[in-house]
GROMACS .gro file of C-alpha atoms in nm:
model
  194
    1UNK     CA    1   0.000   0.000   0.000
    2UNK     CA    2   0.153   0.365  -0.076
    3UNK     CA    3  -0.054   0.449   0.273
    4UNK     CA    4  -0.156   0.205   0.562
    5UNK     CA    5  -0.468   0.364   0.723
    6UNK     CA    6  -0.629   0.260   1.004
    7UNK     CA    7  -0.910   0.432   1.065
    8UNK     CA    8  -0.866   0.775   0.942
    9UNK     CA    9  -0.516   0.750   1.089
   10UNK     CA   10  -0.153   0.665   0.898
   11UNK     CA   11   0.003   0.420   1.096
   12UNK     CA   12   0.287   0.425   0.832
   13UNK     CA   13   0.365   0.814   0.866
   14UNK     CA   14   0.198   0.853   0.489
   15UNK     CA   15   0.417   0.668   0.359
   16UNK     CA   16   0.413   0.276   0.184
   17UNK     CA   17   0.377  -0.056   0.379
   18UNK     CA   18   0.432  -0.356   0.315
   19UNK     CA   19   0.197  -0.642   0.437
   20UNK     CA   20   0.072  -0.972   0.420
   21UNK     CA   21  -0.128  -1.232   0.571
   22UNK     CA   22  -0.240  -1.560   0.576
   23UNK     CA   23  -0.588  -1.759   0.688
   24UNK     CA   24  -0.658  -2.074   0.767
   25UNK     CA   25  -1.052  -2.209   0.788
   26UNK     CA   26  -1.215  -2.490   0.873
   27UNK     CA   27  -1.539  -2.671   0.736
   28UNK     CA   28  -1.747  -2.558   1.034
   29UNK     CA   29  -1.693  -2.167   0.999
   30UNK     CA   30  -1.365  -2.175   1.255
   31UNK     CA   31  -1.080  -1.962   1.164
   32UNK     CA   32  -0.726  -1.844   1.237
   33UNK     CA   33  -0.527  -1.585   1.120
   34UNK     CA   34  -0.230  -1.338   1.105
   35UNK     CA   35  -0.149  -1.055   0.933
   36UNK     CA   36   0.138  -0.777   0.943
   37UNK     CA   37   0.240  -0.464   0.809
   38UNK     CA   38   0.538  -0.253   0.836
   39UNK     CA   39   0.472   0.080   1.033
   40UNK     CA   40   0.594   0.391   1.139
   41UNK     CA   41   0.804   0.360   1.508
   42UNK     CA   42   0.549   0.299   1.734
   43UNK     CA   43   0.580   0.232   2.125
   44UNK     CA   44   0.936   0.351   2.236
   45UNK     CA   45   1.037   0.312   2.578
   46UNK     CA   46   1.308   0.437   2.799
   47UNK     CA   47   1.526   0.323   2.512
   48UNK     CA   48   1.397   0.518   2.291
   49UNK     CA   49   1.352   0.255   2.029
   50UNK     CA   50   0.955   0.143   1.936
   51UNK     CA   51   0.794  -0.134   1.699
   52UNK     CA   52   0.813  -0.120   1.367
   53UNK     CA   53   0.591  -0.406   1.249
   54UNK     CA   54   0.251  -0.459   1.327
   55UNK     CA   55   0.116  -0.838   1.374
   56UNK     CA   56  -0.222  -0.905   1.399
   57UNK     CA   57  -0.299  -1.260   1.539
   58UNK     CA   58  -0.650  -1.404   1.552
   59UNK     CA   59  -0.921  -1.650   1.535
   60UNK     CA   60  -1.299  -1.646   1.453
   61UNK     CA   61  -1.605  -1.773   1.371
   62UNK     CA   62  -1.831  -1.691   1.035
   63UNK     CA   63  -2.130  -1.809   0.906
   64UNK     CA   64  -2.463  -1.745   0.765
   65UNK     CA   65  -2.802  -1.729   0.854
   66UNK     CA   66  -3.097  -1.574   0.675
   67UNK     CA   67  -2.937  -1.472   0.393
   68UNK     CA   68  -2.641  -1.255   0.615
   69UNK     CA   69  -2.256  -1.342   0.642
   70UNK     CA   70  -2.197  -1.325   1.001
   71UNK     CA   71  -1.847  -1.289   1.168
   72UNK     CA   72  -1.712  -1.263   1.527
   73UNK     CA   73  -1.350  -1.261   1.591
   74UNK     CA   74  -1.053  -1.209   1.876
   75UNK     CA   75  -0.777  -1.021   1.755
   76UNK     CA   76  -0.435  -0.985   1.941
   77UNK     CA   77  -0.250  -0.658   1.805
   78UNK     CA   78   0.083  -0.728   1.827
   79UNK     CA   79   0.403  -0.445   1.808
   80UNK     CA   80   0.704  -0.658   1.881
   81UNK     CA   81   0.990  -0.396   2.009
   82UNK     CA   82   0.685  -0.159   2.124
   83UNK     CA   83   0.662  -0.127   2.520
   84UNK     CA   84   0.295  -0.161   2.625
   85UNK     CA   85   0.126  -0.122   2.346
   86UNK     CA   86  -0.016  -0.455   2.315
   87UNK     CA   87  -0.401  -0.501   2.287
   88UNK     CA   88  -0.719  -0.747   2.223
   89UNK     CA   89  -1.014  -0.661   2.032
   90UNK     CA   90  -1.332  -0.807   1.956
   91UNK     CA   91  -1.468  -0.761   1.614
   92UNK     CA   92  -1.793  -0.871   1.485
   93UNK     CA   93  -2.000  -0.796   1.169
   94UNK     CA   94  -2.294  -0.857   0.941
   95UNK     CA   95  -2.331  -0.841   0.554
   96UNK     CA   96  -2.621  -0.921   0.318
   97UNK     CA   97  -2.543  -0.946  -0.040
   98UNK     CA   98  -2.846  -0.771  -0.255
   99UNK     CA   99  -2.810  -0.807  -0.631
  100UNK     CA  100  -2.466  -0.623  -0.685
  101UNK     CA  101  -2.431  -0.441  -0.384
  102UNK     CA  102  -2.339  -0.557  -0.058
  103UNK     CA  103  -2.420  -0.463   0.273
  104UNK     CA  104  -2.223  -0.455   0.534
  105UNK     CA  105  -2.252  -0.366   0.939
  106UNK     CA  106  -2.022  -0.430   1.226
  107UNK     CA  107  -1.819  -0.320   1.529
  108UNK     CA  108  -1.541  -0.369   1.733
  109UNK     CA  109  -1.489  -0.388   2.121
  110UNK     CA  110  -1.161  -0.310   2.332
  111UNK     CA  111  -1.193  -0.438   2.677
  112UNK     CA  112  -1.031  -0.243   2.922
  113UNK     CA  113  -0.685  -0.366   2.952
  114UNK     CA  114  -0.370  -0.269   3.179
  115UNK     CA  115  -0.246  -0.069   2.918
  116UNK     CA  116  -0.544   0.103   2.751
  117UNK     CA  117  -0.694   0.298   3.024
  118UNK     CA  118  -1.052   0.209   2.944
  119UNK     CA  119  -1.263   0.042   2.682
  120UNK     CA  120  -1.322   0.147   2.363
  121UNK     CA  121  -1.584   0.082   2.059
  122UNK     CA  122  -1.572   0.132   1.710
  123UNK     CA  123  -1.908   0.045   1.499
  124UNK     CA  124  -1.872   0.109   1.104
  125UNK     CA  125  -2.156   0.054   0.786
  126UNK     CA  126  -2.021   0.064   0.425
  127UNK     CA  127  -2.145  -0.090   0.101
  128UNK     CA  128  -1.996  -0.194  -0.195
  129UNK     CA  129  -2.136  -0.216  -0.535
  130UNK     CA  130  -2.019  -0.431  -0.821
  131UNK     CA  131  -1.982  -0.324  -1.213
  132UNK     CA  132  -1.986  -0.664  -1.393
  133UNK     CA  133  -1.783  -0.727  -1.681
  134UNK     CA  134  -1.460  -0.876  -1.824
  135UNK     CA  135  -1.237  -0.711  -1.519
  136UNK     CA  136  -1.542  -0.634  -1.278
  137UNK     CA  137  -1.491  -0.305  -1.055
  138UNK     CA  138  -1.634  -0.280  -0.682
  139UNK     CA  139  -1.698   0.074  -0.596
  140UNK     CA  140  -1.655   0.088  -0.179
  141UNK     CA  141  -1.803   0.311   0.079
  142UNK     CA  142  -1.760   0.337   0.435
  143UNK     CA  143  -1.799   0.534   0.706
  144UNK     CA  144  -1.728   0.473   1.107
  145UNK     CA  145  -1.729   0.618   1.452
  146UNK     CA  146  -1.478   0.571   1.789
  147UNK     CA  147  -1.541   0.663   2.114
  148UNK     CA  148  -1.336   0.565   2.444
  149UNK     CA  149  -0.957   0.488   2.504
  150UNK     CA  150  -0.870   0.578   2.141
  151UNK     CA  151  -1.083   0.819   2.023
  152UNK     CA  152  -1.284   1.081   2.160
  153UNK     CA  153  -1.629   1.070   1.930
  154UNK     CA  154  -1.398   1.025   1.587
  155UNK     CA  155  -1.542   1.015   1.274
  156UNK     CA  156  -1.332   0.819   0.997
  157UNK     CA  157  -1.496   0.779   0.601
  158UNK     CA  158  -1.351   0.625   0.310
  159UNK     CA  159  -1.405   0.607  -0.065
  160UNK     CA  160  -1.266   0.347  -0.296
  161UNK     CA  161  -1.284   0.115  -0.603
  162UNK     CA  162  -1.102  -0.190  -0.713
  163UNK     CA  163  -1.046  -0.429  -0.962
  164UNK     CA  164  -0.911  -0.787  -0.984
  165UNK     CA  165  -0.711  -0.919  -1.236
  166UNK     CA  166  -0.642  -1.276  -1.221
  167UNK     CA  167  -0.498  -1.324  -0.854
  168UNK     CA  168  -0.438  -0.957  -0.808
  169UNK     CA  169  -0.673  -0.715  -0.709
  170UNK     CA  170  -0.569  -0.276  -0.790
  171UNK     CA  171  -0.782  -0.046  -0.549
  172UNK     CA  172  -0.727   0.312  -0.478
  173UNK     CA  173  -0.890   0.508  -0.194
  174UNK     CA  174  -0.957   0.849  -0.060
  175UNK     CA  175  -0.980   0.797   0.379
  176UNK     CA  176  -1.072   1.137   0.581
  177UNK     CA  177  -1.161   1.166   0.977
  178UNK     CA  178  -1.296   1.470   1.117
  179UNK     CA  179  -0.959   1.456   1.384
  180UNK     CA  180  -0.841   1.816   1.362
  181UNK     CA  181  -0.483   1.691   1.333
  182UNK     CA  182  -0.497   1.475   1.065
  183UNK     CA  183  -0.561   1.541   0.649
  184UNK     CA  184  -0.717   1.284   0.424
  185UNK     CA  185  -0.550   1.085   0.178
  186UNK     CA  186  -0.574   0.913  -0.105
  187UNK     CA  187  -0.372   0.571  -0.122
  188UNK     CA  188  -0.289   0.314  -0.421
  189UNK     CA  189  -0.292  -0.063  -0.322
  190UNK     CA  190  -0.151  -0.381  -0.486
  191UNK     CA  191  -0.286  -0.728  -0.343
  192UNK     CA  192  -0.216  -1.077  -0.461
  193UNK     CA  193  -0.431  -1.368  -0.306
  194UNK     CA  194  -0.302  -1.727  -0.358
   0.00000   0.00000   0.00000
């Protein structure tokens, strides 16, 4: 990605990342997963040194059930190097596919945690809507609000479309918050699946 944002918010000081993942599910709807990107030094201590890699480790469970793709999930954010910035959250969401477009409504829970200094909730909507054809294009939006440890009443919105061409997917996307201290972007990405 020439960005990563998370949330409104570079976590790669506006510049590119580099990331990758990999999921493993099972028959019954059971997952696991991990995921990392580089980022910007995050988490110094005394040394003055912080993380600069992100690793998301987590499992979950998805499903459906009257015609909606359900999905709950623990996620352990990771920032090896980082001093006490280490933290679980709980996502969970609900889509419903309607002709082209696709529906889509979730949130995610922070416990309170010794290092977070309270809870903290997230709850997003978004739809995406799909041009058929030879390379078919999904136009994306999204919008999202955080309250609690994080964020004080944050707003984050995003923009996008994409394209997949054989096992790699283009997209490009314009993210804004109404934070006073950051400016919105717009970011190119480049994902393979295999």
């Amino acid at each position: 990605v020439s960005d990563y944002r998370f949330r409104g918010y570079s976590l790669s000081d506006e510049g590119p990342a580099v990331q990758a993942g990999v999921t493993v599910s099972a028959p019954n709807g059971l997952y696991a997963f991990g995921w990392t990107s580089t980022i910007d030094e995050y988490g110094a201590g005394a040394d003055g040194k912080g993380a600069t890699v992100e690793v998301d480790l987590g499992f979950g469970y998805a499903a459906s059930l009257g015609g909606f793709d359900l999905d709950i999930s623990a996620v352990r954010y990771v920032y090896p190097g980082g001093e006490d910035v280490d933290y679980w959250e709980i996502p969970v969401s609900a889509s419903r596919a309607v002709g082209d477009w696709t529906f889509t409504l979730g949130g995610a829970y922070v416990p309170e945690q010794d290092n977070t200094g309270g809870d903290n909730t997230y709850v997003h909507a978004g739809a995406d809507w799909t041009l058929r054809g030879p390379h078919p294009v999904t136009f994306s939006v999204q919008a999202g609000h955080e309250d609690g440890a994080f964020a004080d009443g944050r707003t984050d919105w995003s923009l996008g479309a994409s394209t997949e061409v054989g096992p790699v997917t283009f997209g490009l996307e314009w993210v804004d918050t109404d934070a006073a201290d950051v400016d919105g972007a717009l970011f190119a990405s480049i994902t393979a699946t295999f």
